[in-house]
mmCIF file of C-alpha atoms in Angstrom:
data_model
loop_
_atom_site.group_PDB
_atom_site.id
_atom_site.type_symbol
_atom_site.label_atom_id
_atom_site.label_comp_id
_atom_site.label_asym_id
_atom_site.label_seq_id
_atom_site.Cartn_x
_atom_site.Cartn_y
_atom_site.Cartn_z
ATOM 1 C CA MET V 1 83.309 -102.455 -95.166
ATOM 2 C CA THR V 2 83.190 -104.553 -98.326
ATOM 3 C CA GLU V 3 86.102 -106.667 -99.474
ATOM 4 C CA ALA V 4 86.596 -104.384 -102.505
ATOM 5 C CA ALA V 5 86.666 -101.280 -100.323
ATOM 6 C CA ALA V 6 89.392 -102.851 -98.204
ATOM 7 C CA LEU V 7 91.705 -103.287 -101.192
ATOM 8 C CA PRO V 8 94.262 -100.571 -102.052
ATOM 9 C CA GLY V 9 92.666 -97.765 -104.037
ATOM 10 C CA GLN V 10 89.146 -99.209 -103.710
ATOM 11 C CA PRO V 11 88.964 -100.985 -107.104
ATOM 12 C CA ARG V 12 85.627 -100.671 -108.831
ATOM 13 C CA GLY V 13 83.818 -103.959 -109.371
ATOM 14 C CA GLY V 14 81.836 -105.083 -112.372
ATOM 15 C CA VAL V 15 82.612 -105.087 -116.075
ATOM 16 C CA LEU V 16 85.968 -103.564 -116.999
ATOM 17 C CA SER V 17 84.945 -102.276 -120.445
ATOM 18 C CA GLY V 18 82.596 -99.333 -120.804
ATOM 19 C CA PRO V 19 82.113 -95.845 -119.330
ATOM 20 C CA ALA V 20 84.296 -95.065 -116.313
ATOM 21 C CA THR V 21 83.761 -91.311 -115.853
ATOM 22 C CA ALA V 22 81.752 -88.629 -117.625
ATOM 23 C CA ARG V 23 84.519 -88.339 -120.237
ATOM 24 C CA ALA V 24 86.385 -91.660 -120.250
ATOM 25 C CA VAL V 25 85.334 -94.992 -121.745
ATOM 26 C CA ASN V 26 87.450 -98.140 -121.625
ATOM 27 C CA VAL V 27 87.734 -100.712 -124.408
ATOM 28 C CA LEU V 28 89.497 -103.788 -123.016
ATOM 29 C CA ALA V 29 91.988 -105.406 -125.374
ATOM 30 C CA PRO V 30 91.871 -109.219 -125.743
ATOM 31 C CA ASN V 31 95.402 -109.782 -124.445
ATOM 32 C CA PRO V 32 95.047 -111.077 -120.871
ATOM 33 C CA SER V 33 98.138 -112.527 -119.192
ATOM 34 C CA ALA V 34 99.957 -112.602 -115.881
ATOM 35 C CA MET V 35 101.642 -109.335 -116.856
ATOM 36 C CA THR V 36 98.682 -107.560 -118.496
ATOM 37 C CA LEU V 37 96.023 -108.729 -115.996
ATOM 38 C CA ASP V 38 92.639 -108.730 -117.789
ATOM 39 C CA GLY V 39 94.200 -107.077 -120.839
ATOM 40 C CA THR V 40 95.248 -103.590 -121.875
ATOM 41 C CA ASN V 41 92.818 -100.763 -121.163
ATOM 42 C CA THR V 42 92.407 -98.580 -124.254
ATOM 43 C CA TRP V 43 90.865 -95.303 -123.159
ATOM 44 C CA ILE V 44 88.573 -93.145 -125.288
ATOM 45 C CA VAL V 45 88.332 -89.675 -123.747
ATOM 46 C CA ALA V 46 86.059 -86.931 -125.019
ATOM 47 C CA GLU V 47 84.270 -83.856 -123.786
ATOM 48 C CA PRO V 48 80.490 -84.433 -123.574
ATOM 49 C CA ASP V 49 78.755 -83.370 -126.808
ATOM 50 C CA SER V 50 82.097 -83.003 -128.595
ATOM 51 C CA GLY V 51 82.586 -84.553 -131.998
ATOM 52 C CA LEU V 52 86.236 -85.404 -131.361
ATOM 53 C CA ALA V 53 87.796 -87.977 -129.052
ATOM 54 C CA VAL V 54 91.320 -88.742 -127.874
ATOM 55 C CA VAL V 55 92.427 -92.378 -127.677
ATOM 56 C CA ILE V 56 95.100 -93.303 -125.147
ATOM 57 C CA ASP V 57 97.060 -96.539 -125.696
ATOM 58 C CA PRO V 58 95.493 -98.324 -128.699
ATOM 59 C CA GLY V 59 97.059 -101.500 -127.356
ATOM 60 C CA PRO V 60 98.347 -104.541 -129.249
ATOM 61 C CA LEU V 61 98.310 -104.908 -133.018
ATOM 62 C CA ASP V 62 94.949 -106.661 -133.094
ATOM 63 C CA GLU V 63 92.714 -105.619 -135.989
ATOM 64 C CA ALA V 64 89.487 -106.607 -134.239
ATOM 65 C CA HIS V 65 90.405 -104.603 -131.131
ATOM 66 C CA LEU V 66 91.399 -101.509 -133.111
ATOM 67 C CA ALA V 67 88.146 -101.707 -135.069
ATOM 68 C CA HIS V 68 86.229 -102.092 -131.796
ATOM 69 C CA VAL V 69 87.839 -98.928 -130.424
ATOM 70 C CA ILE V 70 86.857 -96.954 -133.525
ATOM 71 C CA ALA V 71 83.320 -98.344 -133.454
ATOM 72 C CA THR V 72 82.943 -97.498 -129.762
ATOM 73 C CA ALA V 73 83.991 -93.914 -130.417
ATOM 74 C CA GLU V 74 81.525 -93.673 -133.297
ATOM 75 C CA GLU V 75 78.725 -95.052 -131.110
ATOM 76 C CA GLN V 76 79.353 -92.086 -128.816
ATOM 77 C CA GLY V 77 78.923 -89.722 -131.755
ATOM 78 C CA THR V 78 82.625 -88.935 -131.987
ATOM 79 C CA ARG V 79 85.522 -89.621 -134.292
ATOM 80 C CA VAL V 80 89.073 -90.148 -133.120
ATOM 81 C CA GLY V 81 91.027 -86.914 -133.453
ATOM 82 C CA LEU V 82 94.297 -87.819 -131.720
ATOM 83 C CA THR V 83 96.189 -90.836 -130.395
ATOM 84 C CA LEU V 84 98.362 -90.640 -127.264
ATOM 85 C CA LEU V 85 100.737 -93.163 -125.688
ATOM 86 C CA THR V 86 101.565 -93.531 -122.003
ATOM 87 C CA HIS V 87 104.737 -95.460 -122.909
ATOM 88 C CA GLY V 88 106.184 -97.707 -125.572
ATOM 89 C CA HIS V 89 105.637 -101.252 -124.294
ATOM 90 C CA PRO V 90 104.009 -103.351 -127.058
ATOM 91 C CA ASP V 91 100.849 -104.163 -125.101
ATOM 92 C CA HIS V 92 100.119 -100.410 -125.112
ATOM 93 C CA ALA V 93 101.751 -99.134 -128.278
ATOM 94 C CA GLU V 94 102.196 -101.917 -130.823
ATOM 95 C CA GLY V 95 98.885 -101.123 -132.545
ATOM 96 C CA ALA V 96 99.415 -97.341 -132.598
ATOM 97 C CA ALA V 97 100.773 -97.014 -136.145
ATOM 98 C CA ARG V 98 97.979 -99.141 -137.601
ATOM 99 C CA PHE V 99 95.399 -97.314 -135.494
ATOM 100 C CA ALA V 100 96.708 -93.986 -136.774
ATOM 101 C CA GLU V 101 96.392 -95.304 -140.317
ATOM 102 C CA LEU V 102 92.794 -96.392 -139.716
ATOM 103 C CA THR V 103 91.777 -93.097 -138.085
ATOM 104 C CA GLY V 104 93.987 -90.640 -139.943
ATOM 105 C CA THR V 105 95.337 -89.330 -136.652
ATOM 106 C CA LYS V 106 98.731 -88.345 -135.367
ATOM 107 C CA VAL V 107 100.393 -90.260 -132.563
ATOM 108 C CA ARG V 108 101.948 -88.216 -129.773
ATOM 109 C CA ALA V 109 104.368 -89.801 -127.313
ATOM 110 C CA LEU V 110 107.386 -88.874 -125.256
ATOM 111 C CA ASP V 111 109.676 -91.203 -127.232
ATOM 112 C CA PRO V 112 110.332 -89.735 -130.718
ATOM 113 C CA ALA V 113 110.537 -93.263 -132.149
ATOM 114 C CA LEU V 114 106.849 -93.796 -131.329
ATOM 115 C CA ARG V 115 105.522 -90.528 -132.764
ATOM 116 C CA LEU V 116 103.646 -90.112 -136.007
ATOM 117 C CA GLY V 117 103.664 -86.399 -136.768
ATOM 118 C CA ASP V 118 105.786 -83.479 -135.671
ATOM 119 C CA GLU V 119 104.501 -83.075 -132.106
ATOM 120 C CA GLY V 120 105.663 -85.077 -129.132
ATOM 121 C CA LEU V 121 104.654 -84.838 -125.495
ATOM 122 C CA ALA V 122 106.428 -83.094 -122.649
ATOM 123 C CA ALA V 123 105.827 -81.981 -119.072
ATOM 124 C CA GLY V 124 103.338 -79.146 -118.912
ATOM 125 C CA ASP V 125 101.714 -79.870 -122.269
ATOM 126 C CA VAL V 126 97.938 -79.514 -122.333
ATOM 127 C CA ILE V 127 95.894 -81.482 -124.862
ATOM 128 C CA THR V 128 92.781 -79.601 -125.983
ATOM 129 C CA THR V 129 91.355 -81.787 -128.767
ATOM 130 C CA GLY V 130 87.609 -81.298 -129.084
ATOM 131 C CA GLY V 131 87.573 -78.933 -126.106
ATOM 132 C CA LEU V 132 88.958 -81.636 -123.824
ATOM 133 C CA GLU V 133 91.649 -80.726 -121.302
ATOM 134 C CA LEU V 134 94.305 -83.358 -120.638
ATOM 135 C CA ARG V 135 97.479 -82.350 -118.820
ATOM 136 C CA VAL V 136 100.691 -84.279 -119.431
ATOM 137 C CA VAL V 137 102.351 -85.528 -116.236
ATOM 138 C CA PRO V 138 105.863 -86.991 -116.590
ATOM 139 C CA THR V 139 106.099 -90.201 -114.560
ATOM 140 C CA PRO V 140 109.299 -92.059 -115.468
ATOM 141 C CA GLY V 141 110.215 -95.156 -113.513
ATOM 142 C CA HIS V 142 108.260 -98.082 -114.923
ATOM 143 C CA THR V 143 109.989 -97.041 -118.149
ATOM 144 C CA ALA V 144 111.999 -93.929 -118.962
ATOM 145 C CA ASP V 145 109.251 -92.702 -121.311
ATOM 146 C CA SER V 146 106.251 -93.262 -119.013
ATOM 147 C CA LEU V 147 103.642 -90.507 -118.861
ATOM 148 C CA CYS V 148 100.314 -90.030 -117.109
ATOM 149 C CA PHE V 149 97.445 -87.798 -118.227
ATOM 150 C CA HIS V 150 95.538 -85.659 -115.742
ATOM 151 C CA LEU V 151 91.850 -85.212 -116.620
ATOM 152 C CA PRO V 152 90.868 -82.293 -114.348
ATOM 153 C CA ALA V 153 87.179 -82.178 -115.278
ATOM 154 C CA ASP V 154 86.688 -85.724 -114.000
ATOM 155 C CA ARG V 155 89.210 -85.398 -111.141
ATOM 156 C CA ALA V 156 90.939 -88.395 -112.676
ATOM 157 C CA VAL V 157 94.373 -89.470 -113.865
ATOM 158 C CA LEU V 158 95.160 -91.991 -116.591
ATOM 159 C CA THR V 159 98.213 -93.830 -115.301
ATOM 160 C CA GLY V 160 99.282 -96.367 -117.926
ATOM 161 C CA ASP V 161 101.469 -98.859 -116.052
ATOM 162 C CA THR V 162 102.637 -96.415 -113.374
ATOM 163 C CA ILE V 163 99.693 -97.461 -111.174
ATOM 164 C CA LEU V 164 97.659 -100.561 -111.990
ATOM 165 C CA GLY V 165 94.104 -101.363 -111.031
ATOM 166 C CA ARG V 166 95.267 -104.508 -109.272
ATOM 167 C CA GLY V 167 98.633 -105.508 -107.838
ATOM 168 C CA THR V 168 101.793 -103.466 -108.350
ATOM 169 C CA THR V 169 103.864 -102.591 -111.383
ATOM 170 C CA VAL V 170 107.370 -103.552 -112.470
ATOM 171 C CA VAL V 171 110.275 -101.130 -112.527
ATOM 172 C CA ALA V 172 111.558 -102.376 -115.878
ATOM 173 C CA HIS V 173 115.337 -102.278 -115.346
ATOM 174 C CA PRO V 174 117.541 -101.023 -116.939
ATOM 175 C CA ASP V 175 115.209 -98.577 -118.697
ATOM 176 C CA GLY V 176 113.149 -98.106 -115.558
ATOM 177 C CA ARG V 177 114.782 -96.612 -112.464
ATOM 178 C CA LEU V 178 113.481 -96.885 -108.912
ATOM 179 C CA GLY V 179 114.470 -93.362 -107.854
ATOM 180 C CA ASP V 180 112.543 -91.945 -110.810
ATOM 181 C CA TYR V 181 109.581 -94.166 -110.002
ATOM 182 C CA LEU V 182 109.408 -93.030 -106.382
ATOM 183 C CA ASP V 183 109.552 -89.395 -107.528
ATOM 184 C CA SER V 184 106.723 -90.114 -109.977
ATOM 185 C CA LEU V 185 104.557 -91.641 -107.265
ATOM 186 C CA ARG V 186 105.125 -88.557 -105.121
ATOM 187 C CA ARG V 187 104.156 -86.396 -108.099
ATOM 188 C CA LEU V 188 100.907 -88.340 -108.423
ATOM 189 C CA ARG V 189 100.292 -88.009 -104.689
ATOM 190 C CA SER V 190 100.535 -84.231 -105.140
ATOM 191 C CA LEU V 191 97.779 -84.451 -107.751
ATOM 192 C CA THR V 192 95.538 -86.151 -105.211
ATOM 193 C CA VAL V 193 96.334 -83.631 -102.460
ATOM 194 C CA ASP V 194 96.628 -80.377 -104.406
ATOM 195 C CA ASP V 195 94.406 -80.968 -107.440
ATOM 196 C CA GLY V 196 91.659 -83.140 -105.987
ATOM 197 C CA VAL V 197 92.297 -86.204 -108.151
ATOM 198 C CA HIS V 198 90.374 -89.147 -106.738
ATOM 199 C CA THR V 199 90.001 -91.599 -109.648
ATOM 200 C CA VAL V 200 92.734 -93.704 -111.261
ATOM 201 C CA LEU V 201 92.089 -94.885 -114.822
ATOM 202 C CA PRO V 202 94.867 -97.488 -115.137
ATOM 203 C CA GLY V 203 96.465 -99.206 -118.106
ATOM 204 C CA HIS V 204 95.430 -102.599 -116.717
ATOM 205 C CA GLY V 205 92.836 -103.708 -114.192
ATOM 206 C CA PRO V 206 89.785 -101.984 -112.709
ATOM 207 C CA VAL V 207 89.232 -98.288 -112.092
ATOM 208 C CA LEU V 208 90.374 -97.167 -108.643
ATOM 209 C CA GLU V 209 88.113 -94.869 -106.646
ATOM 210 C CA ASP V 210 90.703 -93.783 -104.057
ATOM 211 C CA ALA V 211 93.694 -92.385 -105.923
ATOM 212 C CA GLN V 212 95.466 -91.171 -102.806
ATOM 213 C CA GLY V 213 95.039 -94.534 -101.115
ATOM 214 C CA ALA V 214 96.475 -96.278 -104.169
ATOM 215 C CA VAL V 215 99.515 -94.004 -104.292
ATOM 216 C CA GLU V 216 100.165 -94.368 -100.570
ATOM 217 C CA PHE V 217 99.938 -98.152 -100.910
ATOM 218 C CA TYR V 218 102.429 -98.123 -103.787
ATOM 219 C CA LEU V 219 104.884 -95.967 -101.842
ATOM 220 C CA ALA V 220 104.594 -98.195 -98.771
ATOM 221 C CA HIS V 221 104.962 -101.329 -100.868
ATOM 222 C CA ARG V 222 108.126 -100.016 -102.517
ATOM 223 C CA ALA V 223 109.626 -99.036 -99.165
ATOM 224 C CA HIS V 224 108.842 -102.508 -97.784
ATOM 225 C CA ARG V 225 110.343 -104.330 -100.774
ATOM 226 C CA LEU V 226 113.433 -102.109 -100.695
ATOM 227 C CA ALA V 227 113.985 -102.942 -97.028
ATOM 228 C CA GLN V 228 113.552 -106.646 -97.795
ATOM 229 C CA VAL V 229 116.114 -106.481 -100.612
ATOM 230 C CA GLU V 230 118.579 -104.611 -98.395
ATOM 231 C CA THR V 231 118.187 -107.244 -95.677
ATOM 232 C CA ALA V 232 118.577 -110.057 -98.207
ATOM 233 C CA VAL V 233 121.871 -108.598 -99.422
ATOM 234 C CA GLU V 234 123.092 -108.202 -95.861
ATOM 235 C CA ASN V 235 122.324 -111.898 -95.350
ATOM 236 C CA GLY V 236 124.474 -112.898 -98.317
ATOM 237 C CA HIS V 237 121.900 -113.042 -101.130
ATOM 238 C CA VAL V 238 123.818 -110.946 -103.635
ATOM 239 C CA ALA V 239 122.844 -112.210 -107.118
ATOM 240 C CA PRO V 240 119.528 -110.778 -108.377
ATOM 241 C CA GLY V 241 118.068 -114.239 -108.899
ATOM 242 C CA ASP V 242 118.936 -115.222 -105.332
ATOM 243 C CA VAL V 243 117.348 -112.025 -104.010
ATOM 244 C CA VAL V 244 114.163 -112.789 -105.958
ATOM 245 C CA ALA V 245 113.976 -116.323 -104.550
ATOM 246 C CA HIS V 246 114.437 -114.958 -101.033
ATOM 247 C CA VAL V 247 112.201 -111.862 -101.177
ATOM 248 C CA TYR V 248 109.521 -113.002 -103.636
ATOM 249 C CA ALA V 249 109.135 -116.566 -102.353
ATOM 250 C CA ASP V 250 105.384 -115.999 -101.890
ATOM 251 C CA VAL V 251 104.910 -114.721 -105.469
ATOM 252 C CA ASP V 252 103.901 -116.943 -108.391
ATOM 253 C CA ARG V 253 107.126 -118.186 -110.000
ATOM 254 C CA SER V 254 105.823 -117.198 -113.442
ATOM 255 C CA LEU V 255 106.260 -113.589 -112.270
ATOM 256 C CA TRP V 256 109.834 -114.042 -111.028
ATOM 257 C CA PRO V 257 111.461 -112.841 -114.288
ATOM 258 C CA ALA V 258 109.522 -109.575 -113.963
ATOM 259 C CA ALA V 259 110.335 -109.420 -110.254
ATOM 260 C CA GLU V 260 114.022 -109.726 -111.119
ATOM 261 C CA LEU V 261 113.780 -106.541 -113.200
ATOM 262 C CA SER V 262 112.461 -104.702 -110.152
ATOM 263 C CA VAL V 263 115.123 -106.292 -107.932
ATOM 264 C CA ARG V 264 117.871 -105.125 -110.279
ATOM 265 C CA ALA V 265 116.414 -101.610 -110.116
ATOM 266 C CA GLN V 266 116.286 -101.827 -106.320
ATOM 267 C CA LEU V 267 119.887 -103.019 -106.116
ATOM 268 C CA ASP V 268 120.989 -100.104 -108.311
ATOM 269 C CA TYR V 269 119.072 -97.707 -106.057
ATOM 270 C CA LEU V 270 120.658 -99.119 -102.905
ATOM 271 C CA ARG V 271 124.146 -98.874 -104.423
ATOM 272 C CA GLU V 272 123.565 -95.315 -105.645
ATOM 273 C CA HIS V 273 122.552 -94.296 -102.121
ATOM 274 C CA GLY V 274 125.432 -96.131 -100.439
ATOM 275 C CA LEU V 275 123.117 -98.520 -98.618
ATOM 276 C CA ILE V 276 124.824 -101.726 -99.797
#
């Protein structure tokens, strides 16, 4: 067994940008950080031999990146026909309005404030631009407006920040809620069991080849952290910052502010369920 195969979800090695499946190509945004990993993955998705492509998460407001996305689509023989957002965080959505201006496309999102055009996105919607089939999967938790997109033809799911290619995501309290996030992970697990999804195309990090393994890891990780937080509170660590210092002592301190958001969401969850 290789080291990569032993990691949750079996992350694909090699270059992050470029073709990932028969229909999905990644253009990596130049915004690497502790929170964005290598940068934001901007996905170009198109049916083979179609003249139209869908772009998911144009990323930050970076003119060179937006131009690179358009050029990459054109190199495939397509033009961008629609822009979709997985959620409204700036590293995914800040460049959407400018990208729509450059491409003449509408922007569809769950949050009305992010839309350009009359149509939003909702559970059960099916995107059919250029003959492509993308199914909208509601996955609140990281944020209230988080969505995933199921790409049945490639047995893949585009997960935004709900599942990352490396590490785990933040439940961005107070907008994000842990109970919602756990339900969303279970919804994604159903896609792997009932719909044969095996590939995760994440918003950050490498492609994952074992979608079910990734989801199971995320669920186990959340259960473990929740138990740790509950124990910390029982031992007198009540303030969120104190819980972070106790539970996340082995995590880089630069990530503690993000960890505190998740801790606050976990504390809310424990209170709601009468566990603390």
